[in-house]
CSV table of N, CA and C in Angstrom, one decimal:
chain,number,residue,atom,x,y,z
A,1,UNK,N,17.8,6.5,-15.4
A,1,UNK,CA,16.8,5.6,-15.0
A,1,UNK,C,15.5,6.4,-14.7
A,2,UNK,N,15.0,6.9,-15.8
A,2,UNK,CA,13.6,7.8,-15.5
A,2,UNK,C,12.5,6.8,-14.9
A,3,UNK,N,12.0,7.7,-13.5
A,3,UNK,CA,10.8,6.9,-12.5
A,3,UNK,C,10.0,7.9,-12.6
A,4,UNK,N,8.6,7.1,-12.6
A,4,UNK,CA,7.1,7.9,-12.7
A,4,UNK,C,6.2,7.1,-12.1
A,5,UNK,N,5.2,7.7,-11.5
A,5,UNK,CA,4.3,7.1,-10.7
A,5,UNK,C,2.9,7.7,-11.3
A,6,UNK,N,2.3,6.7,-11.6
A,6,UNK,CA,0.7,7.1,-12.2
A,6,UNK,C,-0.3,6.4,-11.6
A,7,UNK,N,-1.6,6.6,-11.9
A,7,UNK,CA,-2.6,6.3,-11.8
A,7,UNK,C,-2.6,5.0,-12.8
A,8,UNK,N,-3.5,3.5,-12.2
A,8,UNK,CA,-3.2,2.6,-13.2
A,8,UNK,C,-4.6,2.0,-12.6
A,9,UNK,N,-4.8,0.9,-13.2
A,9,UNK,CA,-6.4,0.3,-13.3
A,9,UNK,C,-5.9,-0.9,-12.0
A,10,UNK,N,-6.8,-0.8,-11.9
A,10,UNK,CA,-7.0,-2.5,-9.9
A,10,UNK,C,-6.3,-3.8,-10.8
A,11,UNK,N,-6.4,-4.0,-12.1
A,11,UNK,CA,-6.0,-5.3,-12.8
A,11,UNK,C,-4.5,-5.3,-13.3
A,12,UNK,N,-3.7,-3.9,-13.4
A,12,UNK,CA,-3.0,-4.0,-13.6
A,12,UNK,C,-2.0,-4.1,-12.3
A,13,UNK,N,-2.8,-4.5,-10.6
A,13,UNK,CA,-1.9,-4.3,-9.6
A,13,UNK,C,-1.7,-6.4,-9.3
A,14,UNK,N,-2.5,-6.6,-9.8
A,14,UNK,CA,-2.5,-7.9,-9.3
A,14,UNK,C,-1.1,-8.8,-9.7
A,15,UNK,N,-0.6,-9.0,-10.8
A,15,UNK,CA,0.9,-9.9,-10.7
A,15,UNK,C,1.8,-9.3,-9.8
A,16,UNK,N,1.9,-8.3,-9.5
A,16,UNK,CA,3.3,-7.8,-9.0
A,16,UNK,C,2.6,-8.2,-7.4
A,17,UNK,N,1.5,-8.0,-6.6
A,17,UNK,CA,1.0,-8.8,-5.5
A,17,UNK,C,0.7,-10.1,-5.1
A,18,UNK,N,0.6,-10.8,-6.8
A,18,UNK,CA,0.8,-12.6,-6.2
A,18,UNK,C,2.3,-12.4,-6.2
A,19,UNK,N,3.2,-11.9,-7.0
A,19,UNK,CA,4.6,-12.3,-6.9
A,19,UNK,C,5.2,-11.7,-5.6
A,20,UNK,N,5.2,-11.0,-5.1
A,20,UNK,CA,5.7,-10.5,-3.7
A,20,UNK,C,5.2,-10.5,-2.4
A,21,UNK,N,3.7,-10.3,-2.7
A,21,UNK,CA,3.1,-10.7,-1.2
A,21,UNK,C,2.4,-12.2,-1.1
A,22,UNK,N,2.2,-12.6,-2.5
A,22,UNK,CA,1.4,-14.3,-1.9
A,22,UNK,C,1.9,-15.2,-2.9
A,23,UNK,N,2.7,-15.4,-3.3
A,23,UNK,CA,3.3,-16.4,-4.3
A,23,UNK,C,3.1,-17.8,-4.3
A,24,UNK,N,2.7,-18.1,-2.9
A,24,UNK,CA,2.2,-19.2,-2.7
A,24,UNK,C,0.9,-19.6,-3.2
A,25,UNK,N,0.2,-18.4,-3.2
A,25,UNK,CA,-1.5,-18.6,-3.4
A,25,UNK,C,-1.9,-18.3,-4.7
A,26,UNK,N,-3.1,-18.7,-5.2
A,26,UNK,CA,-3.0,-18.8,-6.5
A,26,UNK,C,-3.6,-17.0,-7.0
A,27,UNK,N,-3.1,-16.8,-8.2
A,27,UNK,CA,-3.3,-15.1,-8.5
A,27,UNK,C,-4.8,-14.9,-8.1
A,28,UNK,N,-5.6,-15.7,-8.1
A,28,UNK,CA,-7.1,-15.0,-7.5
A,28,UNK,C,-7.4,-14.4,-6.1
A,29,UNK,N,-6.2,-15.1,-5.2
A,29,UNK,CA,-6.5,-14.4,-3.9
A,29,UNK,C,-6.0,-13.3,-3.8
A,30,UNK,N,-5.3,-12.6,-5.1
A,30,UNK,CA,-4.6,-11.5,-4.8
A,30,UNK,C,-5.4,-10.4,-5.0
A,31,UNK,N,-7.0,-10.5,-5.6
A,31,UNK,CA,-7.6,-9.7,-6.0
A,31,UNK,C,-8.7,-9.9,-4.6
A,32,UNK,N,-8.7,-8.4,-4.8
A,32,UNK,CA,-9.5,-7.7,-3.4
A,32,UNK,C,-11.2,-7.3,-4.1
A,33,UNK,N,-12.0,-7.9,-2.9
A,33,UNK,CA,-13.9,-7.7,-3.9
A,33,UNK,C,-13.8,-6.1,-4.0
A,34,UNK,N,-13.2,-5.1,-3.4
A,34,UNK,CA,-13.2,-3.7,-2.8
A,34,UNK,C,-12.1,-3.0,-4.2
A,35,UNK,N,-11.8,-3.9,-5.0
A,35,UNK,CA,-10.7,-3.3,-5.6
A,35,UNK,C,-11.1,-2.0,-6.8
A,36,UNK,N,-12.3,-2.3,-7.3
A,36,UNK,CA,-12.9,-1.3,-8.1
A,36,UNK,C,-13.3,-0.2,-7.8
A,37,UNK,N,-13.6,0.0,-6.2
A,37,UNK,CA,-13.4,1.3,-5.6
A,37,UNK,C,-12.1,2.3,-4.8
A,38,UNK,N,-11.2,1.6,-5.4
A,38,UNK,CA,-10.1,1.9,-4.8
A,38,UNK,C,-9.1,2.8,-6.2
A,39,UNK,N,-8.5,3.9,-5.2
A,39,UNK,CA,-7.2,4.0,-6.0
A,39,UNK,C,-6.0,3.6,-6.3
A,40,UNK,N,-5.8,3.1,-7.5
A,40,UNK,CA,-4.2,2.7,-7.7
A,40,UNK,C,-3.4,3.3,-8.4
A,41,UNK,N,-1.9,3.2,-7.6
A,41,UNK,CA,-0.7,3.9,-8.1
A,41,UNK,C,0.4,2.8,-8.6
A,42,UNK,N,0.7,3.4,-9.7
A,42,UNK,CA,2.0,2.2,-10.0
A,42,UNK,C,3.0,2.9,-10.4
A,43,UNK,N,4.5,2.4,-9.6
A,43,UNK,CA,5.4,3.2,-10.1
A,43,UNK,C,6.2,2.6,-11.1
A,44,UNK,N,6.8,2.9,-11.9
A,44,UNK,CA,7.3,3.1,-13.6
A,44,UNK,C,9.4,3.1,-13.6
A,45,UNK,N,9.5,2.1,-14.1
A,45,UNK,CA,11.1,2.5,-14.1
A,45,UNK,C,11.1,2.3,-15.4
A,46,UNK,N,11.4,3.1,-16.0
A,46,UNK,CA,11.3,3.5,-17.6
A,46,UNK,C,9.9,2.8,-17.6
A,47,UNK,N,9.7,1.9,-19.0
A,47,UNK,CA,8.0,1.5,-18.9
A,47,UNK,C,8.1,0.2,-17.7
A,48,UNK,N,8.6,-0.4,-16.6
A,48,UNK,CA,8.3,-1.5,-16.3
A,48,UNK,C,7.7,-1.0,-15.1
A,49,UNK,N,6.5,-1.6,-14.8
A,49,UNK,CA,5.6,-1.5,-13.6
A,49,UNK,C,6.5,-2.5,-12.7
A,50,UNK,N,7.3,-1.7,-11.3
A,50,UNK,CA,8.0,-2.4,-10.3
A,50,UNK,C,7.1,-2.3,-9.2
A,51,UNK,N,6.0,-1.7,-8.9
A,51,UNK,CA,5.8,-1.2,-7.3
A,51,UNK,C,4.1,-0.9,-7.7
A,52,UNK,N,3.6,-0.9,-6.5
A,52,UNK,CA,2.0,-0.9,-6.8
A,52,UNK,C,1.3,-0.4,-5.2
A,53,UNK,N,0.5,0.3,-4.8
A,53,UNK,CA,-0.2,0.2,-4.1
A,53,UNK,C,-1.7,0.5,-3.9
A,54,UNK,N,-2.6,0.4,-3.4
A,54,UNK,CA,-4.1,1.0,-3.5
A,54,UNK,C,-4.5,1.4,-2.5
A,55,UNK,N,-5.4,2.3,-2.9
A,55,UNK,CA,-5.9,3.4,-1.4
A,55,UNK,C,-7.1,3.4,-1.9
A,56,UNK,N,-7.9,2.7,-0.2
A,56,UNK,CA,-9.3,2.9,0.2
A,56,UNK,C,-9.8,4.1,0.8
A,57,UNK,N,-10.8,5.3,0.1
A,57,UNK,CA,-10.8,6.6,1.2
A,57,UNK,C,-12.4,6.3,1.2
A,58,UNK,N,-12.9,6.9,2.2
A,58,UNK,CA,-14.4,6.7,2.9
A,58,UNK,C,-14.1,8.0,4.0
A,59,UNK,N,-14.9,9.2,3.3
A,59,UNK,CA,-14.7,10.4,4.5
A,59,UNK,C,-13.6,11.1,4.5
A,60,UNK,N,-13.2,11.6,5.2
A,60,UNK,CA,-11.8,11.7,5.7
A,60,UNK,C,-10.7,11.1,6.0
A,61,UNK,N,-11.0,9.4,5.7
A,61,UNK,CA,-10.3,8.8,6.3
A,61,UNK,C,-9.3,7.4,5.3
A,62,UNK,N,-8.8,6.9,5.0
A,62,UNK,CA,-7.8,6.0,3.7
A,62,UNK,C,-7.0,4.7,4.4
A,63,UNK,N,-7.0,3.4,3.9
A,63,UNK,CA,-6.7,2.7,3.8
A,63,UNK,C,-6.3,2.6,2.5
A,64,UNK,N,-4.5,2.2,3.6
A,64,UNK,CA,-3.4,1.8,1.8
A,64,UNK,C,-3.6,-0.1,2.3
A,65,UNK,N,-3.7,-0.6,0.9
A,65,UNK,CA,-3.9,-2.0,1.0
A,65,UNK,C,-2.6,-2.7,-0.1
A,66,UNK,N,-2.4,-3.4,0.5
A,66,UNK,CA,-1.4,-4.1,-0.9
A,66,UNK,C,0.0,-3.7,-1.5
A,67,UNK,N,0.2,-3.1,-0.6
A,67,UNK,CA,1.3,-1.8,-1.5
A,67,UNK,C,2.6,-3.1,-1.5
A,68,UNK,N,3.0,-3.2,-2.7
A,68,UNK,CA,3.8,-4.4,-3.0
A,68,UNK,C,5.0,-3.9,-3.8
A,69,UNK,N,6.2,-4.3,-4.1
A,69,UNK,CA,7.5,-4.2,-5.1
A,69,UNK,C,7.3,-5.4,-5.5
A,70,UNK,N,7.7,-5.3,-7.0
A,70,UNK,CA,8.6,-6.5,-7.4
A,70,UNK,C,9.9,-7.1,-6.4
A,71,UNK,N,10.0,-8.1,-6.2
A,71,UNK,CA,11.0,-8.6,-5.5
A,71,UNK,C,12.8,-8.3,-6.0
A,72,UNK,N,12.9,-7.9,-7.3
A,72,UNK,CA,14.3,-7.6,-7.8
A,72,UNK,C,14.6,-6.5,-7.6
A,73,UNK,N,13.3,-5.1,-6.9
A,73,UNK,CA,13.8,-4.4,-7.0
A,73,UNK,C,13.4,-3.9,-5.6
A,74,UNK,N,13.3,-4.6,-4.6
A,74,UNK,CA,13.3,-4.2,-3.2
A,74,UNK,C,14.4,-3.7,-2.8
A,75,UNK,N,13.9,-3.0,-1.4
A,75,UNK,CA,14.9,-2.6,-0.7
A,75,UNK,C,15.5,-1.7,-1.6
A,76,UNK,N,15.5,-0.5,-2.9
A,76,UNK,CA,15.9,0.6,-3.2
A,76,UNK,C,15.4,1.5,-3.1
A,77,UNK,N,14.6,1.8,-2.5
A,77,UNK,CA,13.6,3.1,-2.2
A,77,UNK,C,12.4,3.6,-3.1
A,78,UNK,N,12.1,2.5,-4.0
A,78,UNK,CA,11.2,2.6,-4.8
A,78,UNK,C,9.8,2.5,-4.1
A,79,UNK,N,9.7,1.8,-3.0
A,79,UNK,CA,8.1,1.6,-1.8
A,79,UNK,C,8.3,2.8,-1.4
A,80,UNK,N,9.6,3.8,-1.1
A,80,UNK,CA,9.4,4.3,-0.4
A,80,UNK,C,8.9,5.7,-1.0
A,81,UNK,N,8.9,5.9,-2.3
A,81,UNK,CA,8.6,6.6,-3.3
A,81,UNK,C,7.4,6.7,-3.7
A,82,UNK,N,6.7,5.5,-3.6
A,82,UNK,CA,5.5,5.2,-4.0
A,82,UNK,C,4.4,5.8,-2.7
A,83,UNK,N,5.0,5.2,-1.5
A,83,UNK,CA,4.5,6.2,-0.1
A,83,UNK,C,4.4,7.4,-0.1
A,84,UNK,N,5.3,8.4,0.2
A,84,UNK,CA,5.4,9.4,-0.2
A,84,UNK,C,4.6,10.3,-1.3
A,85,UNK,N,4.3,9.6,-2.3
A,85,UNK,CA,3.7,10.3,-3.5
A,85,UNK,C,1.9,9.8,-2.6
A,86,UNK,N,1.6,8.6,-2.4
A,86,UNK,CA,0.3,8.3,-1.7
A,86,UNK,C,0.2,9.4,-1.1
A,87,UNK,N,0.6,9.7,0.3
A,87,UNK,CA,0.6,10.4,1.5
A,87,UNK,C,0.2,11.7,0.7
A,88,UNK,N,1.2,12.1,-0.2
A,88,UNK,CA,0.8,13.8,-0.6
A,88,UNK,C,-0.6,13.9,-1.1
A,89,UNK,N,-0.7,12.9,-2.2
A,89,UNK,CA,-1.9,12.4,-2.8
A,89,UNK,C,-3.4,12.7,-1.9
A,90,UNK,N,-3.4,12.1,-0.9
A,90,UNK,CA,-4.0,11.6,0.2
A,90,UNK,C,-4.4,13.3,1.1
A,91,UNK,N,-3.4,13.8,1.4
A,91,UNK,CA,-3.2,15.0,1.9
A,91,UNK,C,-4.4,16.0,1.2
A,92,UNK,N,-4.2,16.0,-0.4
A,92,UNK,CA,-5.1,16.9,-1.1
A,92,UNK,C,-6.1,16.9,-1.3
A,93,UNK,N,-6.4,15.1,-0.9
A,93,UNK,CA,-7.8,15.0,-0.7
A,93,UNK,C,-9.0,15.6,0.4
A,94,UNK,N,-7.7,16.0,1.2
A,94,UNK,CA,-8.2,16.4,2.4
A,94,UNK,C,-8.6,14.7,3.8
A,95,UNK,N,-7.4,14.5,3.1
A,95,UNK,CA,-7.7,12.8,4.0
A,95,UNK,C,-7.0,13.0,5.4
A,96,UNK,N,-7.5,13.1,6.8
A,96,UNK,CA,-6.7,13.8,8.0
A,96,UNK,C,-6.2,12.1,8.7
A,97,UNK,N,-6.8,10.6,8.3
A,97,UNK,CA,-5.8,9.7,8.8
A,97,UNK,C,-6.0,8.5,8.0
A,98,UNK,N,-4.9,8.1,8.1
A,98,UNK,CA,-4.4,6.8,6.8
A,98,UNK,C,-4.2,5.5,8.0
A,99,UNK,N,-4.8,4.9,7.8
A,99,UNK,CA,-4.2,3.1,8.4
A,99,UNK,C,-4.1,2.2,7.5
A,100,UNK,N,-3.4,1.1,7.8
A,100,UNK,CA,-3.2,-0.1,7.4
A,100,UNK,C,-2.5,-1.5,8.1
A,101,UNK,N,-2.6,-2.6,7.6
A,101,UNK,CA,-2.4,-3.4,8.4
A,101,UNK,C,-1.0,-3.8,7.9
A,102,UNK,N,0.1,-3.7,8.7
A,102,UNK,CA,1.1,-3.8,8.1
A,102,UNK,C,2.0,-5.8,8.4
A,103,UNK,N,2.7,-6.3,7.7
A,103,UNK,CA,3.0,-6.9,8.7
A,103,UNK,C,4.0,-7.1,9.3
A,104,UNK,N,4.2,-7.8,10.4
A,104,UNK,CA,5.3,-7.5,11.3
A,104,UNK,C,6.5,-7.0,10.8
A,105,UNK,N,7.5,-7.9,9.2
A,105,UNK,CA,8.9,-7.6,8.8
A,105,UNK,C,8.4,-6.5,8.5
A,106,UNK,N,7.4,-5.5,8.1
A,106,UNK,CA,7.4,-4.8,7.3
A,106,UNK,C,7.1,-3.1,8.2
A,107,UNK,N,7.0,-3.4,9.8
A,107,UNK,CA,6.4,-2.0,10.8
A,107,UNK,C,7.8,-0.8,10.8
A,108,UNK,N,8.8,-1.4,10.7
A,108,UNK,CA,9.4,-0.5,10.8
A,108,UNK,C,9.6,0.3,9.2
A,109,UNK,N,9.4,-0.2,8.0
A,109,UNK,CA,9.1,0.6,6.6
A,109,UNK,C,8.4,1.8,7.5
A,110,UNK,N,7.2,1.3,7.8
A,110,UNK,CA,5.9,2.5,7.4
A,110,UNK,C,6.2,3.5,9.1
A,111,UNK,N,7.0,3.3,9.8
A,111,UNK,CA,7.5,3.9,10.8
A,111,UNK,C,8.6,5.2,10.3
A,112,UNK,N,9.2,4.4,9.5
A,112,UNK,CA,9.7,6.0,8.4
A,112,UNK,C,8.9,7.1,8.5
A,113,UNK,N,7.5,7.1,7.9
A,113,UNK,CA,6.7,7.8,7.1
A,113,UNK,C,6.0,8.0,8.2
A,114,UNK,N,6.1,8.4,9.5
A,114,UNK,CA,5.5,8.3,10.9
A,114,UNK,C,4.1,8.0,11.2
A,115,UNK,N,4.2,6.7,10.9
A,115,UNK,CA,2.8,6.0,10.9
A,115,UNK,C,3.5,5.3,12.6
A,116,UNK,N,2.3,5.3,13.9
A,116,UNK,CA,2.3,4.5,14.6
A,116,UNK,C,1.3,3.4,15.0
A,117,UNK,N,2.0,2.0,15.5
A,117,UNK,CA,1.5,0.9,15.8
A,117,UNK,C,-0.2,1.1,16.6
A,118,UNK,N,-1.1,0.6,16.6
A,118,UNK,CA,-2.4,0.7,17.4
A,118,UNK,C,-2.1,-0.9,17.6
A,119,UNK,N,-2.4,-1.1,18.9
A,119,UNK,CA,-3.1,-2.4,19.5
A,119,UNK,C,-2.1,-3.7,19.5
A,120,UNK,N,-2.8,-5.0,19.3
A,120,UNK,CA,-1.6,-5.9,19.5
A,120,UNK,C,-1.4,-7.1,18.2
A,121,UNK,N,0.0,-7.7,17.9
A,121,UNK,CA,0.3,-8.1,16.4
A,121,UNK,C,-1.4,-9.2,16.8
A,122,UNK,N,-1.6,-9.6,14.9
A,122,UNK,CA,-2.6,-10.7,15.3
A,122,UNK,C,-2.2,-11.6,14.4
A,123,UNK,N,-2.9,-12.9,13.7
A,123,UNK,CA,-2.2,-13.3,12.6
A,123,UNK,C,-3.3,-13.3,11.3
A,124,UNK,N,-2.7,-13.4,10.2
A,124,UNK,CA,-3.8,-13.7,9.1
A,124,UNK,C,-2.9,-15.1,8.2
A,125,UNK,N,-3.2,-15.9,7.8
A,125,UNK,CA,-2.7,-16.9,6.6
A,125,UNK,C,-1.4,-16.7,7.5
A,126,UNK,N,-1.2,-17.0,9.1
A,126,UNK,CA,0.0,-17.3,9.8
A,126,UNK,C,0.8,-16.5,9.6
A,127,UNK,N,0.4,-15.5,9.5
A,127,UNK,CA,1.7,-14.3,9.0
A,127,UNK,C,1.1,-13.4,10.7
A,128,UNK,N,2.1,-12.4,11.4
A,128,UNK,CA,1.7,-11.2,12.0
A,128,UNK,C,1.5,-10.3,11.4
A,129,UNK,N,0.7,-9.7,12.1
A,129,UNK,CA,-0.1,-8.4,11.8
A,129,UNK,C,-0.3,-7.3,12.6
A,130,UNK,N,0.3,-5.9,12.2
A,130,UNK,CA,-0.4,-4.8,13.5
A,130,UNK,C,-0.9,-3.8,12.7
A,131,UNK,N,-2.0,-3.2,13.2
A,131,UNK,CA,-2.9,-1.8,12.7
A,131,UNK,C,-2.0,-0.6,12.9
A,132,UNK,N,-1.7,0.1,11.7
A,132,UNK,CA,-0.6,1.0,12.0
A,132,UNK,C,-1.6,2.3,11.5
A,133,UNK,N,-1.0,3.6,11.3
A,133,UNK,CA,-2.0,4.9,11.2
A,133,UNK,C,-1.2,6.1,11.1
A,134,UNK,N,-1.4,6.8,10.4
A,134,UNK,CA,-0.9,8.5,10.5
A,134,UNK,C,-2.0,9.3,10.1
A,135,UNK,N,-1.8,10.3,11.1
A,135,UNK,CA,-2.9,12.0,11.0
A,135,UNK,C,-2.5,12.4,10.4
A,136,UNK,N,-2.7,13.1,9.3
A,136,UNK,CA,-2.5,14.4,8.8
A,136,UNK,C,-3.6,15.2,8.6
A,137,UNK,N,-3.1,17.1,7.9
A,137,UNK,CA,-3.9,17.8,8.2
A,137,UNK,C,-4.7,17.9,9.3
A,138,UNK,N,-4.2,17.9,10.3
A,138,UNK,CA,-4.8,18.3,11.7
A,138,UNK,C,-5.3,20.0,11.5
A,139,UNK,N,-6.0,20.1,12.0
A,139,UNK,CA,-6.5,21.4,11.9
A,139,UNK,C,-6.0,22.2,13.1
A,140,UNK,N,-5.0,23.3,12.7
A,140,UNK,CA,-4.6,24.3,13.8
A,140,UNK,C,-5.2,25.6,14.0
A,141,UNK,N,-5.3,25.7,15.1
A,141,UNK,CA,-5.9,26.5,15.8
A,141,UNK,C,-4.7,28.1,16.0
């Protein structure tokens, strides 16, 4: 089962995010106005695009937005592969903190990858929500 994670265009993240994060809504809400300045990763199980995420950086600082699985193939550690590879990614950019809005079923995923909670849940489209974050490259002294 050869897995690869590449670099992929903002158009190719959008089905795999109406089908797992908004299925309800129609595929246009799934596109972000911010998406053309963003980076995207898609991870590869042989050629099938299962997993997707995008990263907003401004400075030093990165927002992951959207980071989604196909639904068949959740919960096998393919998100968590896809993180991981971000994070390193992120790291070389010289990016020292990553937030995102996670939501609630999903705080303890990004609690793995030692991102912690800021502030209090809120809602969006009746879902919860909390501002979650990790430092890296701290500068040692």
């Amino acid at each position: 089962m050869p897995i690869s994670i590449r670099k992929i265009y903002s158009n190719q993240t959008i089905d795999i995010r109406h089908e797992a994060i908004w299925p309800d809504k129609k595929r246009e809400f799934c596109i972000l106005e911010d998406d053309k300045n963003g980076t995207h990763f898609g991870l590869y199980k042989q050629e099938e695009l299962i997993s997707i995420i995008s990263l907003f950086m401004r400075e030093n600082k990165a927002r992951i937005r959207k980071m989604a699985t196909k639904p068949a193939y959740q919960k096998k550690g393919f998100g968590s592969k896809l993180i991981c590879h971000s994070i390193s990614f992120l790291e070389l950019k010289n990016i020292n903190y990553i937030y995102l809005f996670s939501r609630k079923k999903a705080q303890m995923f990004y609690e793995k990858f030692g991102f912690l909670s800021e502030g209090d849940y809120f809602k969006k489209e009746n879902i919860s929500y909390i501002k979650m974050y990790k430092t890296i490259n701290d500068i040692k002294s």
